[in-house]
Short mmCIF file of C-alpha atoms and ligand atoms in Angstrom, two decimals:
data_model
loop_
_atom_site.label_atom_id
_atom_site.label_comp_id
_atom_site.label_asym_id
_atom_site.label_seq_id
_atom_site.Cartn_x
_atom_site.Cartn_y
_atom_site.Cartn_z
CA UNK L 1 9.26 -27.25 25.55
CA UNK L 2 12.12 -29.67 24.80
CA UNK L 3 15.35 -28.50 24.90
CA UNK L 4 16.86 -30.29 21.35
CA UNK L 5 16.39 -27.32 18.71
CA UNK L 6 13.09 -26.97 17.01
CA UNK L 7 12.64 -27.47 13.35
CA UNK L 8 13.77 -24.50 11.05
CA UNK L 9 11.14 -22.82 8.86
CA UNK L 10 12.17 -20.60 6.21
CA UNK L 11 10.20 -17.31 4.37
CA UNK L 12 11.32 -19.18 1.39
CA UNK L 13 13.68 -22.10 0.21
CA UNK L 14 14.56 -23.86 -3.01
CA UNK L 15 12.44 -26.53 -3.90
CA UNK L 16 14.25 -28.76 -6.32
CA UNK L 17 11.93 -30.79 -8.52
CA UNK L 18 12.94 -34.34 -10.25
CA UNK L 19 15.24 -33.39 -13.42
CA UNK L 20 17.05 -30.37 -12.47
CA UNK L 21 20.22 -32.65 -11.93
CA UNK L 22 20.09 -34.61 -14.61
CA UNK L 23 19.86 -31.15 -17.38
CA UNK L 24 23.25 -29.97 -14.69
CA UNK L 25 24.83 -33.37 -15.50
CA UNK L 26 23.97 -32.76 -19.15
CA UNK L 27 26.03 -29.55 -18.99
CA UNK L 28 29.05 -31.83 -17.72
CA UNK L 29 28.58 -34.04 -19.95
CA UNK L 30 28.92 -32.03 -23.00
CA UNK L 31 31.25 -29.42 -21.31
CA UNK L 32 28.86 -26.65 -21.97
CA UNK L 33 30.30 -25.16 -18.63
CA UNK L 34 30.18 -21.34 -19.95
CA UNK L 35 27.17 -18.70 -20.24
CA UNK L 36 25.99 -20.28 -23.26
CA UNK L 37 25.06 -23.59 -24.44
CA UNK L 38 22.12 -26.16 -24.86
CA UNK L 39 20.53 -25.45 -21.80
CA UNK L 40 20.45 -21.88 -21.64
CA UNK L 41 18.38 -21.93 -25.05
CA UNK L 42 15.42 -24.42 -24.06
CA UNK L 43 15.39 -22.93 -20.62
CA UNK L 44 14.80 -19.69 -22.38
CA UNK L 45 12.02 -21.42 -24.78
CA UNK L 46 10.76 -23.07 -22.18
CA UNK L 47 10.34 -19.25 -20.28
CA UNK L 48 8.77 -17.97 -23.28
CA UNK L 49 6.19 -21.01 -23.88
CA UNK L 50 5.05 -20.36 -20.55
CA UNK L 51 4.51 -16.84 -20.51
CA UNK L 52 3.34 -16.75 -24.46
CA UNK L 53 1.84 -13.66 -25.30
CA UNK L 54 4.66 -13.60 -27.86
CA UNK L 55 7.21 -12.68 -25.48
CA UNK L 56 11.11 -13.49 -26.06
CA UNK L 57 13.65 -13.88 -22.90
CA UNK L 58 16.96 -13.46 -22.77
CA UNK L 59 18.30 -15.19 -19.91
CA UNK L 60 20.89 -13.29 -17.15
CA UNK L 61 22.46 -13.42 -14.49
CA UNK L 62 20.13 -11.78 -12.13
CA UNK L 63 16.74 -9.69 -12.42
CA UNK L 64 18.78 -6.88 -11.12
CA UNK L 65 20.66 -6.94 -14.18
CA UNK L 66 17.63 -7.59 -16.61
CA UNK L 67 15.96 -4.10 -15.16
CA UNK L 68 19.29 -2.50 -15.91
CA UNK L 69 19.47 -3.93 -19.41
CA UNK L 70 15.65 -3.07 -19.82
CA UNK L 71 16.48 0.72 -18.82
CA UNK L 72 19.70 0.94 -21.12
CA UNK L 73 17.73 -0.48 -24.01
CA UNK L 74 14.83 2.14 -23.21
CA UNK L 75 17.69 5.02 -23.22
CA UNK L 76 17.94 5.96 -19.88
CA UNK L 77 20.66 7.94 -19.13
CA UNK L 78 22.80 10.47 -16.97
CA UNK L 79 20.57 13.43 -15.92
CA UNK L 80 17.22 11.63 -16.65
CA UNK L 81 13.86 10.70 -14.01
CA UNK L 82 12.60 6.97 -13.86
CA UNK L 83 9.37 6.76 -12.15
CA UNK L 84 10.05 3.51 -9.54
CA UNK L 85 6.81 2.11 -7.22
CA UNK L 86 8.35 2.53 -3.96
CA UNK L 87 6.88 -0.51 -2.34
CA UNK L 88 9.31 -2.97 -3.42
CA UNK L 89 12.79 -4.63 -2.83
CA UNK L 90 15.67 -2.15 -3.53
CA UNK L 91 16.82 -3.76 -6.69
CA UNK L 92 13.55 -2.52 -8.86
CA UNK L 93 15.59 0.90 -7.62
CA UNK L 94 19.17 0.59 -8.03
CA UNK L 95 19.87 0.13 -11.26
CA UNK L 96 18.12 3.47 -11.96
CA UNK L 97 21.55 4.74 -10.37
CA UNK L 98 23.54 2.73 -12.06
CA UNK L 99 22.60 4.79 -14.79
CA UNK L 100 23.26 7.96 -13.73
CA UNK L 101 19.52 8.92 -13.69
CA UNK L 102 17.24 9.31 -10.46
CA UNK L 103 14.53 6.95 -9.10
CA UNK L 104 11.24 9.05 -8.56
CA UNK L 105 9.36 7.32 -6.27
CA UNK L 106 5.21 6.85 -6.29
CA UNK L 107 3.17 4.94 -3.48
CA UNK L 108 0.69 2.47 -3.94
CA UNK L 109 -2.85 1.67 -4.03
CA UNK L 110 -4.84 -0.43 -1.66
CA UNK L 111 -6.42 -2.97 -3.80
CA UNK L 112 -3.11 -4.83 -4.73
CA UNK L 113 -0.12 -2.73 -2.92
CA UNK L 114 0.99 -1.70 -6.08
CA UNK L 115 1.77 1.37 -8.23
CA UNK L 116 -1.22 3.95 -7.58
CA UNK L 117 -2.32 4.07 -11.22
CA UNK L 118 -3.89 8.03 -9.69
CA UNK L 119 -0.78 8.19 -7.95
CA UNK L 120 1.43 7.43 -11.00
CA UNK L 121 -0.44 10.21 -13.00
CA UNK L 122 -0.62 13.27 -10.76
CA UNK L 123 4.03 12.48 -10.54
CA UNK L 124 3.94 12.57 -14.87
CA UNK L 125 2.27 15.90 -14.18
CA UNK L 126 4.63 17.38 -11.83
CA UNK L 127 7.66 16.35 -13.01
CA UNK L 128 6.15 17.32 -16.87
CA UNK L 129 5.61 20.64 -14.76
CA UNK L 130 8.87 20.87 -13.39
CA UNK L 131 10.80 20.95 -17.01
CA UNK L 132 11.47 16.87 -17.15
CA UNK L 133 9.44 14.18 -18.84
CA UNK L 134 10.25 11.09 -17.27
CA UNK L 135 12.17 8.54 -19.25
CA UNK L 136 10.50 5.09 -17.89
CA UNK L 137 8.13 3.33 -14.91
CA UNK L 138 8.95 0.48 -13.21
CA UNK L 139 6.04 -1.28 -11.54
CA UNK L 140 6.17 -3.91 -9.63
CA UNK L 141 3.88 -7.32 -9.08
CA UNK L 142 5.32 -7.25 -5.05
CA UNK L 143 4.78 -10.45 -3.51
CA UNK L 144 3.01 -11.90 -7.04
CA UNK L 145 -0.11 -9.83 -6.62
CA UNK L 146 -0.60 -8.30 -10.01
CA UNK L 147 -0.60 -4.50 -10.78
CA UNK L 148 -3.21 -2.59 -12.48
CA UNK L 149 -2.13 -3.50 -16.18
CA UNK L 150 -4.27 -1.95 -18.03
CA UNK L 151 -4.18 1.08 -16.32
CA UNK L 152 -0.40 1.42 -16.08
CA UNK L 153 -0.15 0.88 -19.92
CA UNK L 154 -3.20 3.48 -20.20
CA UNK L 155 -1.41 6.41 -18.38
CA UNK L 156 1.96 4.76 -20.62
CA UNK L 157 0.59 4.96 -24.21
CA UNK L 158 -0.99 8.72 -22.83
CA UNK L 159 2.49 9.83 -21.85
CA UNK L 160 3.94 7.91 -24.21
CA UNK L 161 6.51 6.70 -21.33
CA UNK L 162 7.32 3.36 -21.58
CA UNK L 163 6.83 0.39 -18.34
CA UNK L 164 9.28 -1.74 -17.20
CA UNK L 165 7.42 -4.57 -15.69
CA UNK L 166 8.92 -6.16 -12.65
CA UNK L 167 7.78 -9.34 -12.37
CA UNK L 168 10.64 -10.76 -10.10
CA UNK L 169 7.99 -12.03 -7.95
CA UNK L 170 5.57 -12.90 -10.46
CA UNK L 171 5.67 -15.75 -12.44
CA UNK L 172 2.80 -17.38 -12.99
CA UNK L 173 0.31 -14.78 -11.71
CA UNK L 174 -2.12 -13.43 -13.94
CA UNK L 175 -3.41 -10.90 -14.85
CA UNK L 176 -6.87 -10.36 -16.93
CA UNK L 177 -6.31 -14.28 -18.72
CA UNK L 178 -2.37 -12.88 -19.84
CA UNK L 179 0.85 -14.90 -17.71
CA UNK L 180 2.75 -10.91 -15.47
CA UNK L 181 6.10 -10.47 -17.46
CA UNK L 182 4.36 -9.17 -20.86
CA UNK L 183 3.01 -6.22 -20.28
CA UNK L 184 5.77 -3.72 -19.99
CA UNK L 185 7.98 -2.58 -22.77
CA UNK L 186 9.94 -4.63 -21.26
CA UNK L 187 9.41 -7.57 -18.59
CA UNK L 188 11.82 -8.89 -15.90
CA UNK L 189 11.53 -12.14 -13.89
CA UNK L 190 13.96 -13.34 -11.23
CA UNK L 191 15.18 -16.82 -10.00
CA UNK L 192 17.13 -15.77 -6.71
CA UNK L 193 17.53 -18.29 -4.31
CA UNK L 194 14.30 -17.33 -2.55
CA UNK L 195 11.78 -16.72 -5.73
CA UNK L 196 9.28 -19.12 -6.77
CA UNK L 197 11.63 -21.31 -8.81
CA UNK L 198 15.26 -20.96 -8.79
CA UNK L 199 18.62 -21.61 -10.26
CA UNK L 200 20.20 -20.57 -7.25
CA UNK L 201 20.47 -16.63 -9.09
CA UNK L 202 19.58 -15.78 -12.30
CA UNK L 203 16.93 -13.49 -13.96
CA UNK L 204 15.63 -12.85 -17.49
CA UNK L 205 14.20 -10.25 -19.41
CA UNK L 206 11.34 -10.73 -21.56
CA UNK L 207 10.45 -8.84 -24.40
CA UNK L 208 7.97 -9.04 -27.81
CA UNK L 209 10.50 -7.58 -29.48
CA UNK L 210 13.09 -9.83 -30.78
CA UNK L 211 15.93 -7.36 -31.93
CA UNK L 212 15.69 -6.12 -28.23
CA UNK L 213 16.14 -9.48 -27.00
CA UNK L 214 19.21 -9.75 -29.43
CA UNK L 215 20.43 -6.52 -28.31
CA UNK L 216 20.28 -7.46 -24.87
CA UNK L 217 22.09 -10.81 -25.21
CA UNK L 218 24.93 -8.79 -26.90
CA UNK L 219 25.38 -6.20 -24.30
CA UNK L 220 25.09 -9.03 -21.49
CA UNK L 221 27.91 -10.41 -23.34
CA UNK L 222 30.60 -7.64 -23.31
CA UNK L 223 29.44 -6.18 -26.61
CA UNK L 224 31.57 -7.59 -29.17
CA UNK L 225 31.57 -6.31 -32.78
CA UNK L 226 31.52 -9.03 -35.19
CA UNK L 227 35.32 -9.33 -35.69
CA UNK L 228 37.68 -11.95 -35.37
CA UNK L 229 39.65 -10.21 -32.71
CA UNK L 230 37.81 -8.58 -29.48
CA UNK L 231 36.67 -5.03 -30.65
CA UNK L 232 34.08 -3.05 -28.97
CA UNK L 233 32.19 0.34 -29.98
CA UNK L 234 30.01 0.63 -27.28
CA UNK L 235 30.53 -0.34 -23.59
CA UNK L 236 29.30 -4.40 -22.55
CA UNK L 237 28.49 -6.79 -19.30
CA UNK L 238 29.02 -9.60 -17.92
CA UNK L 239 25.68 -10.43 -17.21
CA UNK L 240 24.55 -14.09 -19.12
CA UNK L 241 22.87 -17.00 -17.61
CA UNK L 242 25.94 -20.21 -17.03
CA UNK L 243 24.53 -23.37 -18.85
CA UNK L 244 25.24 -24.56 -15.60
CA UNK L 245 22.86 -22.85 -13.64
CA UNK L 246 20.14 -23.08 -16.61
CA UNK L 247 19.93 -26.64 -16.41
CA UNK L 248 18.44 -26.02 -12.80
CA UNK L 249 16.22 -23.50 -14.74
CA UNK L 250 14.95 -26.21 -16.97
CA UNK L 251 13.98 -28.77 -14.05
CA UNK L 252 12.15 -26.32 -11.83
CA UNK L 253 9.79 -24.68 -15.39
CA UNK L 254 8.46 -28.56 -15.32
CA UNK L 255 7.54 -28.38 -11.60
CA UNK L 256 6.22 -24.53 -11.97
CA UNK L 257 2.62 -24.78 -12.01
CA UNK L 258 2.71 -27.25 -8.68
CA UNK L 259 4.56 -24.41 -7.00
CA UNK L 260 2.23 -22.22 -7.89
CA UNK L 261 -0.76 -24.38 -6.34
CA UNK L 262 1.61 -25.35 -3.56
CA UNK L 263 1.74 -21.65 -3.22
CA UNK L 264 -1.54 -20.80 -3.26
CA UNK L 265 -2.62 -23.57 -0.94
CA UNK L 266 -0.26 -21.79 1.98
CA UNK L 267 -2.30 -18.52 1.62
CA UNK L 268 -5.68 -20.17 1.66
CA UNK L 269 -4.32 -22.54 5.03
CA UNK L 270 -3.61 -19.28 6.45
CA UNK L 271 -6.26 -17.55 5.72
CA UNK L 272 -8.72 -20.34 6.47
CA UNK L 273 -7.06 -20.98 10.02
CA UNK L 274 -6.30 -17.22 11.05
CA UNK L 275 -9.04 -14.73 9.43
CA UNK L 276 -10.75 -14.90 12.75
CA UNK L 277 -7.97 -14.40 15.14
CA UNK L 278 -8.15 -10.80 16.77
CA UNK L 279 -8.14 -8.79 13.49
CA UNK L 280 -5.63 -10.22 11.03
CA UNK L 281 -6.26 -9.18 7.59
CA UNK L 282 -5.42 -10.88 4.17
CA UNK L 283 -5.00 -9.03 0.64
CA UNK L 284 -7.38 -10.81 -1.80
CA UNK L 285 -7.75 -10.92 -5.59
CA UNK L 286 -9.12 -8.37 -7.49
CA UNK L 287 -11.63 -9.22 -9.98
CA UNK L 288 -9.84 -11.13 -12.93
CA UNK L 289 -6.30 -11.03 -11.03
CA UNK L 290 -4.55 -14.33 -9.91
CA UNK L 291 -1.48 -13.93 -7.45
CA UNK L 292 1.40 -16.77 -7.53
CA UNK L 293 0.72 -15.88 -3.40
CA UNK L 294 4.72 -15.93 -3.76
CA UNK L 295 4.76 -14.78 0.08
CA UNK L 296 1.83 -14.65 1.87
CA UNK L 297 1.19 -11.69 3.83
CA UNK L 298 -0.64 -10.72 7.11
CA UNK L 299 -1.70 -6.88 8.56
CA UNK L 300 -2.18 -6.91 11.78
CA UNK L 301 -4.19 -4.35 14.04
CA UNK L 302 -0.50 -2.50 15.15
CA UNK L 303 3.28 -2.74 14.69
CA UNK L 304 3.33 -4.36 18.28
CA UNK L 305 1.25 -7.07 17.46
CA UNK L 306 3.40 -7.65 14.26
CA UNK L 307 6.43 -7.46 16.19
CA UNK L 308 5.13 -9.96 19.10
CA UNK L 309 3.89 -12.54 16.10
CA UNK L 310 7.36 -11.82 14.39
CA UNK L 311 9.54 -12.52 17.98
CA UNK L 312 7.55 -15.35 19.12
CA UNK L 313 8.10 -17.04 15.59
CA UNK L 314 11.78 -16.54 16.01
CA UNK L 315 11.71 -17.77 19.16
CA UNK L 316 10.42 -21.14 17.66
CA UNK L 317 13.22 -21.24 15.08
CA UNK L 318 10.49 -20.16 12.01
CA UNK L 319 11.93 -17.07 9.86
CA UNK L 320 9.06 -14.20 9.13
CA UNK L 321 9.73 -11.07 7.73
CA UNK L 322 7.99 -7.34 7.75
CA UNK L 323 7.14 -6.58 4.26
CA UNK L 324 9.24 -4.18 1.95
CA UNK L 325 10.19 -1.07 3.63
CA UNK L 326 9.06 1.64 1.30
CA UNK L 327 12.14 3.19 -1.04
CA UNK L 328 11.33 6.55 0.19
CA UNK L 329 12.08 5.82 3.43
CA UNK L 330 14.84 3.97 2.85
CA UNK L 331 18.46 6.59 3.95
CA UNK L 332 20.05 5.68 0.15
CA UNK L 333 17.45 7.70 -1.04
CA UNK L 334 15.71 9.96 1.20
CA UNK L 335 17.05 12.59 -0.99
CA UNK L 336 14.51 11.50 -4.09
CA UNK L 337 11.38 13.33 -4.80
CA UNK L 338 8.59 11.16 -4.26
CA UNK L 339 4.35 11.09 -4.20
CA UNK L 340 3.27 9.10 -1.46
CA UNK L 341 -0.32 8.55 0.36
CA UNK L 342 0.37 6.44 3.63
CA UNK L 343 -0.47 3.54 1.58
CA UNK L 344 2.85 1.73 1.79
CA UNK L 345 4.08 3.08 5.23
CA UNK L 346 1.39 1.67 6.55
CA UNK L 347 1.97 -1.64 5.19
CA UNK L 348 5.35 -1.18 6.14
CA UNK L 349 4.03 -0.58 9.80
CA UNK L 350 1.76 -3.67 10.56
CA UNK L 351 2.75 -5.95 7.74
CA UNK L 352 4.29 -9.32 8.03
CA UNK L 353 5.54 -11.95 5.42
CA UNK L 354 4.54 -15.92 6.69
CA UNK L 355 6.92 -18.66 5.69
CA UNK L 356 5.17 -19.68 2.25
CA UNK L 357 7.78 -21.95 0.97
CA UNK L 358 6.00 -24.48 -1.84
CA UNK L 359 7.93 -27.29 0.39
CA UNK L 360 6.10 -26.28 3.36
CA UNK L 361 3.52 -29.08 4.73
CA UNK L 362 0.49 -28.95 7.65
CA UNK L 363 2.78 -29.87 9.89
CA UNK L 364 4.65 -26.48 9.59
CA UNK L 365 1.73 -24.56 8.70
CA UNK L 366 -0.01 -25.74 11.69
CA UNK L 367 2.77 -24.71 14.39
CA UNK L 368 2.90 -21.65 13.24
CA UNK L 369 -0.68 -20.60 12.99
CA UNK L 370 -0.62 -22.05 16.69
CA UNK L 371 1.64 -19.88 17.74
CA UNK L 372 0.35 -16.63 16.30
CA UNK L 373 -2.65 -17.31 17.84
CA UNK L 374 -1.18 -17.98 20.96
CA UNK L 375 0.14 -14.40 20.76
CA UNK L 376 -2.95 -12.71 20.03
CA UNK L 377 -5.43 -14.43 22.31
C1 PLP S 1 14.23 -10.42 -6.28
C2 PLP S 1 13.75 -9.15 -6.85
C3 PLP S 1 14.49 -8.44 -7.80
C4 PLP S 1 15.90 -8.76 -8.19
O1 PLP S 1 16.17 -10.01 -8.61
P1 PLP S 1 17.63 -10.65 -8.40
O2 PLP S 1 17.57 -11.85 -9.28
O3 PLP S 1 17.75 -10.98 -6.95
O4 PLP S 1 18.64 -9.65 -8.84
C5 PLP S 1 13.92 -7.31 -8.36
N1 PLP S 1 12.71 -6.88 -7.98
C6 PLP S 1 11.99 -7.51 -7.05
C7 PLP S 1 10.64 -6.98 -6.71
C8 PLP S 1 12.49 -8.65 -6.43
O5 PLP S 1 11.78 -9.25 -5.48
#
């Protein structure tokens, strides 16, 4: 090997596409330099064209704040029990807290990681049991693989519990012919620095209903009473999208659909070049599902094996990462009740995330698949 530093590969970078600078220069232009203006409203239009299914977004300032706006508008509160998949990232968790109420955690199925829709129903019982109705689900689309929709709103409509849908990794996965972010009660998206597109951070929440949408916007915006000085009868956030960063917004919804492809074409390189190699497994589609393929993700036969493909990546300068370790394991809140099956801990064990980038080329995808199997010859 040569000694002058290999080429960096990255889980996930931005991938600007042509007019995100020109809708930033806009914002200049104008002096829209605040969290409202021009930009913010056709990125949001542009949000809801895509998804359609009659859904509304509100853009914020992260998906961690649009899941605690979703649960605030749904009436969570001190004292109460959100049901949370536990396979995820911490921040379909957190704002739970933030609350006051407590994340009750359920494992996941096999045929998409997600939410165990059996799972999910055998916790409403217990904790029905146990004196509490919970106030709200959040289930996750982890890694852009669609949940069991019509399920989850099944056991929701029984229970009469409403779904917050995280679709932070989701957009543009599908689910059943319908765009993931309008299933829920209410749906979140995110556009961190690492998601599919990006305005560096930002999130939104999407909704059908369009008082909830306005109800959002004016608790993002420090909930002023409509007065001519600054009154307030309830408590606000700061927690609205800059015009700034939704001019990026704007740019990267035109390139969306080629990241998606781009996407997609990773997981089927990888799949195509290491599906043989010394028993390396891939999560496919369910029947009618479509998955962004945000990150694609490898099992392999043991957590050695993982850990040997994960080091000798490193090793060559190209970032991987083992995917989501469960919430119930996680110390912050190995105090919560949960209803777990192995499902996710197993995932957890032998699981790895491949750079998946949509900026990626053969190049990259081909020195890596080399040197995984190198390590498992
Ligand atoms: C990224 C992510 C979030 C949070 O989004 P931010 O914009 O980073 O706050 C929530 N849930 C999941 C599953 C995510 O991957």
């Amino acid at each position: 090997m040569e000694t002058t530093t290999l080429k960096k590969i990255w889980l996930s970078s931005p991938h600007m596409g042509h007019n995100e600078e020109n809708y930033v220069k806009e914002a200049f232009e104008t002096n829209w330099i605040a969290p409202l203006g021009p930009n913010v409203q056709l990125f949001e239009e542009s949000i809801s064209e895509f998804i359609g299914n009659e859904v509304n977004a509100a853009c914020l300032s992260s998906g961690t704040a649009a899941i605690h706006l979703a649960l605030e508008l749904l009436g969570v509160g001190n004292g109460d029990e959100v049901l949370c998949q536990s396979f995820t990232f911490s921040a379909s968790a957190n704002p739970i807290t933030y609350l006051g109420a407590t994340p009750i955690f359920v494992d996941s199925e096999e045929d998409t990681w997600n939410i165990s829709p059996e799972l999910l129903e055998v916790a409403i019982l217990d904790r029905i049991k146990l004196g509490k109705t919970p106030k709200a689900i959040v289930a996750v689309h982890l890694y852009g693989m669609p949940y069991k929709a019509q399920e989850i709103q099944d056991i929701s409509k029984k229970y009469n519990i409403p779904v917050v849908e995280d679709s932070a990794e989701a957009l543009g996965s599908i689910y059943k012919g319908i765009k993931c972010g309008s299933f829920g009660d209410f749906g979140i998206l995110s556009f961190n620095g690492n998601k599919i597109i990006t305005t560096s951070g930002g999130g939104a929440l999407l909704s059908k209903d369009k008082e909830a949408k306005e109800k959002a916007i004016f608790l993002a915006t420090q909930a002023r009473d409509n007065a001519p000085h600054y009154q307030h009868s309830t408590v606000g956030y700061n927690y609205r999208m800059s015009n700034v960063l939704a001019g990026i917004g704007r740019g990267q919804m035109e390139v969306l659909e080629d990241r998606v492809l781009a996407r997609r074409k990773n997981f089927e390189y990888y799949k195509n070049h290491l599906s043989d190699v010394s028993g390396i497994q891939f999560l496919d589609e369910p029947k009618g599902c479509l998955s962004n393929r945000w990150l694609t993700c490898i099992l392999t036969q043991s957590f050695e094996d993982r850990e040997r493909i994960r080091l000798a990546l490193l090793e060559e300068n190209i970032e991987s990462r083992p995917l989501w370790k469960p919430m119930h394991l996680q110390p912050v809140f190995q105090e919560n009740p949960s209803y777990v099956n192995g499902v996710s801990e197993h995932l957890f064990d032998k699981g790895l995330c491949l750079p998946s980038g949509s900026n990626l080329d053969e190049d990259d995808l081909e020195r890596i698949c080399n040197i995984i199997k190198n390590e498992l010859k």
